[in-house]
Each structure stands twice: as C-alpha cells, then as structure tokens.
Amino acid sequence: MTVNLEVAEGVGTLRLDRPPMNALDVATQDRLKELAEEATRREDVRAVVIYGGEKVFAAGADIKEMQAMDHTAMVLRARALQDAFTAVARIPKPVVAAVTGYALGGGCELALCADYRIAGENAKLGQPEILLGLIPGAGGTQRLPRLIGPSKAKDLIFTGRMVKADEALALGLVDRVVPAGEVYEQAHAWAARLAQGPALALRAAKEAVDTGLETDIDTGLTVERNWFAGLFATEDRERGMRSFVEEGPGKAKFL
C-alpha cells in the first residue's frame, strides 16, 4: 500500500510509503482519501500525524503519470485530486504534519491540510508547479494564502522557489523546526497530548476556527456560540469543570 494508517494510544499515523520520493500518483491520492475518511470514523483515533518517513515527506505529483494525461483526463481527475486532500483537511480531530526533506507541490499542499506543521531542519517546501507551466491544483492557491497571506503565497507560487526550514518558519508555513531525527517523535507527542483531551470540544474548536476563516465574522460567531452552548450538554464539560473546582486547573482526565 502507498499509504498506511497505524494507530497506537489514540494517535493515528497516516504514513506515506511510496519510495523513493513518495510521489503522489492517482493510486496514492485515492488511498489517502480512503484512510483520511477511516481516521475520521474511527473512535480509537483521537489525533492524527501525517508522515512521509525520515528522508522525505512527499516530493509532489507523479510527473510521468501527469504528462500522459490530456485536458479531458485532468478535467475528470482534478476534483478527485482535490477531494483527497480535502478529506485530510476535514478530519475533525487535531492533525499535525511531520515534515522531513522535500515537501513540494502536492507534498506541500498535503502539509497545508494539517492544523500544525513540525518540520525538520532538512525540510524544503514549495509550490513549483509554475515551472511546469501549471498552478497548484490540490488546494495550494487557496490554503497557502489563508495560512501565510496573499503576497507571500503569490511569491512562492509565482516563482516556484523552494524555501528551507528556517524561511518556512519565518513565513508561517511551518510552526516549529526541530532536528530531522526528532520530527516524528515531536509530532507524535503533540498529537498524543491532544489525544488525551476532550474529543468533542477539540472537534468544536477546529470546526469553529475553520468555518470562521471561510465566512464573515457574524456567521463565525454563530458557529462558535452554538458549539459553546452545545458543549454544556457533554460529559467532558461536566468532568472538566468538576475537576477545576475540586482539584484546580489543568488536572481533568477526559478518557
């Protein structure tokens, strides 16, 4: 399989496994969608790590496969490509990308689908599609400017240049840079911590933030208000407040 889902202690690792560069061909895209939807459904998956291995995250699309596709073929395929990445972005649980080596084109777009990105010092990210006479097609023109702002996103998309980990951090493209050998460990630790948290409240927080980014503030506030009030009906809310009153802050156990 080109993508695997490994689950341990509440953390599901979506592991890309298509050596040597984890090129995202059609089969890999379809498998990614399938497993993202599985991670969404499974109650034993409470947080997710996206990982490509120690040497490379994903170097982009399978160019040889794409070269053989004409306009009609891509019209038929483009929606499925975007749907695969959207399935990752819509996992209603905390998702962290553990980025080592190259994360280019579709690889960068996949990292953009996560809630948080931890990169190794050896990471190189970019959207080089313009160098092929194309534009990003798996969400790069939409998620990248929402993350780092339109001017910085246009610079990366227009030039197709790669950025190293330190510049990616300065741009806000990644959130933390660590030694390459510690990327997965730290990403897993981030996910494991949240896997111990209140699952419904985390889901609510993610949906409120993501919905708010896509709409006007009044609609966003309505989503927030409805979730906020609704969480008062949950056992986790009762447990959290009871623990706060009896034991002090930060000691509630939600599992």
Short mmCIF file of C-alpha atoms in Angstrom, two decimals:
data_model
loop_
_atom_site.label_atom_id
_atom_site.label_comp_id
_atom_site.label_asym_id
_atom_site.label_seq_id
_atom_site.Cartn_x
_atom_site.Cartn_y
_atom_site.Cartn_z
CA MET A 1 0.00 0.00 0.00
CA THR A 2 1.23 3.51 -0.80
CA VAL A 3 -0.35 4.97 2.35
CA ASN A 4 -0.88 3.23 5.67
CA LEU A 5 -2.82 4.09 8.83
CA GLU A 6 -1.13 2.93 12.02
CA VAL A 7 -2.96 3.51 15.32
CA ALA A 8 -1.46 3.48 18.80
CA GLU A 9 -2.56 5.14 22.03
CA GLY A 10 -5.18 7.28 20.36
CA VAL A 11 -2.85 8.59 17.63
CA GLY A 12 -3.31 7.57 14.01
CA THR A 13 -0.27 7.96 11.76
CA LEU A 14 -1.05 8.43 8.08
CA ARG A 15 2.24 7.19 6.65
CA LEU A 16 3.12 7.78 3.01
CA ASP A 17 5.09 4.81 1.71
CA ARG A 18 5.92 5.12 -1.98
CA PRO A 19 9.73 5.10 -2.26
CA PRO A 20 11.89 6.80 -3.11
CA MET A 21 10.15 10.22 -3.04
CA ASN A 22 6.52 9.49 -2.05
CA ALA A 23 5.28 10.83 -5.39
CA LEU A 24 1.54 11.35 -5.12
CA ASP A 25 0.16 9.36 -8.03
CA VAL A 26 -3.54 8.65 -8.56
CA ALA A 27 -3.46 5.44 -6.52
CA THR A 28 -1.78 7.25 -3.63
CA GLN A 29 -4.31 10.08 -3.76
CA ASP A 30 -7.22 7.64 -3.65
CA ARG A 31 -5.65 5.67 -0.80
CA LEU A 32 -5.03 8.88 1.13
CA LYS A 33 -8.71 9.82 0.84
CA GLU A 34 -9.80 6.36 1.93
CA LEU A 35 -7.62 6.39 5.04
CA ALA A 36 -8.44 10.00 5.95
CA GLU A 37 -12.10 9.03 5.96
CA GLU A 38 -11.27 5.97 8.06
CA ALA A 39 -9.38 8.13 10.56
CA THR A 40 -12.43 10.40 10.71
CA ARG A 41 -14.75 7.49 11.52
CA ARG A 42 -12.61 5.57 13.99
CA GLU A 43 -13.26 6.36 17.64
CA ASP A 44 -9.84 4.99 18.64
CA VAL A 45 -8.19 7.69 16.51
CA ARG A 46 -8.31 10.91 18.51
CA ALA A 47 -5.46 12.79 16.76
CA VAL A 48 -3.52 12.27 13.53
CA VAL A 49 0.09 12.57 12.34
CA ILE A 50 0.86 12.82 8.61
CA TYR A 51 4.35 11.46 7.96
CA GLY A 52 6.43 10.54 4.93
CA GLY A 53 9.37 8.89 6.63
CA GLU A 54 12.79 10.00 7.79
CA LYS A 55 14.10 11.25 4.42
CA VAL A 56 11.21 12.81 2.53
CA PHE A 57 7.65 13.97 3.19
CA ALA A 58 6.37 13.99 -0.40
CA ALA A 59 8.16 15.42 -3.41
CA GLY A 60 4.97 16.19 -5.32
CA ALA A 61 2.84 14.61 -8.02
CA ASP A 62 3.94 11.76 -10.25
CA ILE A 63 5.03 13.90 -13.21
CA LYS A 64 5.37 10.99 -15.62
CA GLU A 65 1.80 9.96 -14.85
CA MET A 66 0.54 13.51 -15.30
CA GLN A 67 2.46 14.01 -18.54
CA ALA A 68 0.40 11.23 -20.11
CA MET A 69 -2.88 12.93 -19.19
CA ASP A 70 -4.60 15.27 -21.61
CA HIS A 71 -7.09 18.02 -20.83
CA THR A 72 -10.09 15.69 -20.79
CA ALA A 73 -8.36 13.25 -18.45
CA MET A 74 -7.45 16.01 -15.99
CA VAL A 75 -10.93 17.53 -16.09
CA LEU A 76 -12.17 14.14 -14.94
CA ARG A 77 -9.40 13.74 -12.34
CA ALA A 78 -8.94 17.23 -10.83
CA ARG A 79 -11.95 17.00 -8.48
CA ALA A 80 -10.82 13.63 -7.14
CA LEU A 81 -7.36 15.09 -6.52
CA GLN A 82 -8.78 17.96 -4.51
CA ASP A 83 -11.24 15.69 -2.72
CA ALA A 84 -8.39 13.51 -1.46
CA PHE A 85 -6.68 16.47 0.17
CA THR A 86 -9.94 17.94 1.43
CA ALA A 87 -10.64 14.64 3.18
CA VAL A 88 -7.44 15.18 5.17
CA ALA A 89 -8.24 18.82 5.90
CA ARG A 90 -11.69 17.83 7.17
CA ILE A 91 -10.58 15.18 9.63
CA PRO A 92 -12.46 16.56 12.68
CA LYS A 93 -9.56 15.87 15.02
CA PRO A 94 -6.18 17.54 15.63
CA VAL A 95 -3.84 16.83 12.70
CA VAL A 96 -0.09 17.52 12.62
CA ALA A 97 2.23 17.19 9.61
CA ALA A 98 5.69 15.79 10.39
CA VAL A 99 7.77 17.19 7.53
CA THR A 100 11.21 15.87 6.68
CA GLY A 101 13.13 16.52 3.46
CA TYR A 102 11.14 17.64 0.45
CA ALA A 103 7.52 18.77 0.71
CA LEU A 104 6.95 20.13 -2.77
CA GLY A 105 3.86 20.66 -4.91
CA GLY A 106 1.29 18.16 -3.70
CA GLY A 107 3.54 17.39 -0.75
CA CYS A 108 3.40 21.00 0.39
CA GLU A 109 -0.34 21.07 -0.25
CA LEU A 110 -0.75 17.97 1.91
CA ALA A 111 1.13 19.64 4.76
CA LEU A 112 -1.19 22.64 4.38
CA CYS A 113 -4.13 20.35 5.20
CA ALA A 114 -2.82 19.83 8.74
CA ASP A 115 -3.65 22.01 11.73
CA TYR A 116 0.02 22.27 12.74
CA ARG A 117 3.31 21.61 10.97
CA ILE A 118 6.56 20.44 12.55
CA ALA A 119 9.50 20.47 10.14
CA GLY A 120 12.97 19.04 10.30
CA GLU A 121 15.99 21.24 9.79
CA ASN A 122 16.45 19.44 6.46
CA ALA A 123 12.97 20.33 5.19
CA LYS A 124 12.44 22.13 1.89
CA LEU A 125 8.96 23.29 0.96
CA GLY A 126 7.48 24.94 -2.11
CA GLN A 127 4.91 25.06 -4.89
CA PRO A 128 6.97 24.55 -8.07
CA GLU A 129 4.03 23.90 -10.42
CA ILE A 130 4.65 27.16 -12.30
CA LEU A 131 7.91 25.65 -13.56
CA LEU A 132 5.80 23.03 -15.35
CA GLY A 133 3.50 25.62 -16.88
CA LEU A 134 0.84 24.86 -14.27
CA ILE A 135 -0.57 26.17 -10.99
CA PRO A 136 -1.12 24.22 -7.77
CA GLY A 137 -4.17 22.00 -8.18
CA ALA A 138 -4.64 20.34 -4.78
CA GLY A 139 -5.51 23.43 -2.77
CA GLY A 140 -2.26 25.39 -2.85
CA THR A 141 -3.75 28.58 -4.30
CA GLN A 142 -6.39 28.55 -1.57
CA ARG A 143 -4.84 27.14 1.61
CA LEU A 144 -1.41 28.76 1.25
CA PRO A 145 -2.64 32.40 1.16
CA ARG A 146 -5.04 31.69 4.01
CA LEU A 147 -2.07 30.47 6.05
CA ILE A 148 0.70 32.94 5.21
CA GLY A 149 -1.12 35.80 3.45
CA PRO A 150 -1.66 36.50 -0.23
CA SER A 151 1.58 38.37 -1.03
CA LYS A 152 3.88 35.74 0.45
CA ALA A 153 1.83 32.97 -1.13
CA LYS A 154 1.97 34.63 -4.54
CA ASP A 155 5.75 34.94 -4.26
CA LEU A 156 6.09 31.20 -3.70
CA ILE A 157 3.51 30.27 -6.35
CA PHE A 158 4.71 32.76 -8.99
CA THR A 159 8.41 31.87 -8.64
CA GLY A 160 8.10 28.17 -7.84
CA ARG A 161 11.07 28.54 -5.49
CA MET A 162 11.79 26.21 -2.59
CA VAL A 163 12.23 27.53 0.94
CA LYS A 164 14.34 25.92 3.62
CA ALA A 165 13.01 25.22 7.08
CA ASP A 166 14.18 28.48 8.65
CA GLU A 167 12.48 30.62 5.99
CA ALA A 168 9.37 28.43 6.11
CA LEU A 169 9.22 29.12 9.85
CA ALA A 170 9.63 32.87 9.32
CA LEU A 171 6.86 32.82 6.69
CA GLY A 172 4.50 30.90 8.96
CA LEU A 173 4.46 27.98 6.55
CA VAL A 174 5.64 25.69 9.38
CA ASP A 175 5.12 26.15 13.11
CA ARG A 176 8.19 24.52 14.62
CA VAL A 177 11.62 23.45 13.34
CA VAL A 178 13.48 20.63 15.08
CA PRO A 179 16.41 18.33 14.27
CA ALA A 180 15.44 16.00 11.45
CA GLY A 181 15.73 12.92 13.62
CA GLU A 182 13.19 14.30 16.11
CA VAL A 183 10.42 15.29 13.71
CA TYR A 184 8.16 12.27 14.07
CA GLU A 185 8.77 11.96 17.82
CA GLN A 186 7.77 15.56 18.44
CA ALA A 187 4.80 15.40 16.08
CA HIS A 188 3.59 12.23 17.77
CA ALA A 189 4.00 13.86 21.19
CA TRP A 190 1.91 16.84 20.04
CA ALA A 191 -0.81 14.52 18.80
CA ALA A 192 -0.65 12.22 21.84
CA ARG A 193 -1.15 15.13 24.20
CA LEU A 194 -4.28 16.22 22.35
CA ALA A 195 -5.49 12.62 22.08
CA GLN A 196 -5.92 12.77 25.87
CA GLY A 197 -8.12 15.86 25.62
CA PRO A 198 -11.90 16.32 25.31
CA ALA A 199 -12.63 14.97 21.85
CA LEU A 200 -15.88 16.83 21.20
CA ALA A 201 -14.52 20.17 22.41
CA LEU A 202 -11.46 19.75 20.17
CA ARG A 203 -13.73 18.95 17.25
CA ALA A 204 -15.81 22.03 18.04
CA ALA A 205 -12.74 24.25 18.26
CA LYS A 206 -11.43 23.04 14.91
CA GLU A 207 -14.76 23.47 13.16
CA ALA A 208 -15.29 26.93 14.64
CA VAL A 209 -11.87 28.17 13.54
CA ASP A 210 -12.01 26.61 10.08
CA THR A 211 -15.56 27.76 9.41
CA GLY A 212 -14.76 31.25 10.63
CA LEU A 213 -11.89 31.53 8.18
CA GLU A 214 -14.25 30.76 5.30
CA THR A 215 -17.08 33.12 6.18
CA ASP A 216 -17.99 36.51 7.70
CA ILE A 217 -17.45 37.16 11.40
CA ASP A 218 -21.16 37.13 12.28
CA THR A 219 -21.58 33.64 10.82
CA GLY A 220 -18.39 32.54 12.54
CA LEU A 221 -19.63 33.87 15.87
CA THR A 222 -22.88 31.98 15.40
CA VAL A 223 -20.97 28.74 14.85
CA GLU A 224 -18.87 29.45 17.94
CA ARG A 225 -21.90 30.31 20.06
CA ASN A 226 -23.78 27.17 19.06
CA TRP A 227 -20.83 24.90 19.77
CA PHE A 228 -20.04 26.69 23.05
CA ALA A 229 -23.58 26.25 24.36
CA GLY A 230 -23.84 22.71 23.00
CA LEU A 231 -20.76 21.56 24.86
CA PHE A 232 -22.57 22.23 28.13
CA ALA A 233 -24.52 19.04 27.40
CA THR A 234 -21.37 16.86 27.35
CA GLU A 235 -19.85 14.65 29.99
CA ASP A 236 -16.43 16.11 29.24
CA ARG A 237 -17.65 19.58 30.19
CA GLU A 238 -19.00 18.24 33.49
CA ARG A 239 -15.76 16.40 34.16
CA GLY A 240 -13.58 19.38 33.26
CA MET A 241 -15.43 21.87 35.42
CA ARG A 242 -15.75 19.49 38.34
CA SER A 243 -12.01 18.83 38.24
CA PHE A 244 -11.27 22.56 38.08
CA VAL A 245 -13.41 23.28 41.14
CA GLU A 246 -12.16 20.31 43.19
CA GLU A 247 -8.52 19.98 42.09
CA GLY A 248 -7.54 23.19 40.32
CA PRO A 249 -6.86 23.94 36.64
CA GLY A 250 -5.34 21.52 34.15
CA LYS A 251 -5.90 18.25 36.01
CA ALA A 252 -9.03 16.88 34.35
CA LYS A 253 -8.88 13.41 32.77
CA PHE A 254 -11.05 13.03 29.71
CA LEU A 255 -10.58 9.35 28.84
#
